[in-house]
Amino acid sequence: MEERKPKILLAEDDTNLGMVLKNYLELNDYDVELCRDGILALAAFRREKFDICLLDIMMPNMDGFKLAEEIRDVDPDIPLFFLSAKTMKEDVIHGYKLGADDYIAKPFDSELLLLKIKAILKRNQELNSKEEEQHEFRIGRYAFNARLRTLTREGDSHTLSPKENELLRMLCEHKNDLLPRELALKKIWGSDTYFNGRSMDVYIAKLRKYLKEDPDIEIVNIHGNGFRLVVKD
């Protein structure tokens, strides 16, 4: 049976750039769907399963920022790159706050983009195929099953996203000890850049919210070093 090619959603309104990039990626064994505005791209995303999204920002009908918000509502963890000529600091920061894995300024090197796509898809494949030695944890009043991605308290169960799950699993493995910031970033996000660090801080805040019903649990920020999952006996 022929192996399934990774599928890319490419949202780009520049006809020439879109076709050149589509052809280049297809030559490198990717299945690419090219959409020339945000509304068409969102419809395609809801209709099909993609492995990564490459989004221009300045598009008709729906810009890339709005498109990213809509995509994140459907799938909070799909890899997402912005490809944009908007290079002002506030635009870049806004892109990362929306959950971008990378923000690539136009014009860009297609070979470098290809390497980044390969790296992030490899990272996701490793996370998804990973078999943890321990997958069940007790955290105060909560039961955490890392294989099922469930966090349960008094019969009330919440399903975690893949990144939330992996981060909580690492915190549990280091319970009452330091989880180094660099270790978590490299293992889950692929690199310890400033913007990935900001993304991880958002996920830490989400985990604190999920665990707030037990006052004996605290995720402590060890400034500049990492985090501690503190569980009082």
PDB file of C-alpha atoms in Angstrom, residues 10 12 14-26 34 36:
ATOM      1  CA  LEU A  10      -1.516  26.512   1.752  1.00  0.00           C
ATOM      2  CA  GLU A  12      -1.861  32.288  -0.389  1.00  0.00           C
ATOM      3  CA  ASP A  14      -0.446  35.640  -4.723  1.00  0.00           C
ATOM      4  CA  THR A  15      -1.103  33.400  -7.739  1.00  0.00           C
ATOM      5  CA  ASN A  16       2.530  33.085  -8.852  1.00  0.00           C
ATOM      6  CA  LEU A  17       3.989  32.475  -5.386  1.00  0.00           C
ATOM      7  CA  GLY A  18       1.190  30.080  -4.502  1.00  0.00           C
ATOM      8  CA  MET A  19       1.705  27.909  -7.583  1.00  0.00           C
ATOM      9  CA  VAL A  20       5.507  27.943  -7.316  1.00  0.00           C
ATOM     10  CA  LEU A  21       5.364  26.929  -3.650  1.00  0.00           C
ATOM     11  CA  LYS A  22       2.675  24.300  -4.278  1.00  0.00           C
ATOM     12  CA  ASN A  23       4.717  22.737  -7.100  1.00  0.00           C
ATOM     13  CA  TYR A  24       7.915  22.807  -5.026  1.00  0.00           C
ATOM     14  CA  LEU A  25       6.284  21.097  -2.047  1.00  0.00           C
ATOM     15  CA  GLU A  26       4.588  18.510  -4.257  1.00  0.00           C
ATOM     16  CA  LEU A  34      -3.836  25.788  -2.424  1.00  0.00           C
ATOM     17  CA  ARG A  36      -6.496  31.888  -2.553  1.00  0.00           C
TER      18      ARG A  36
END
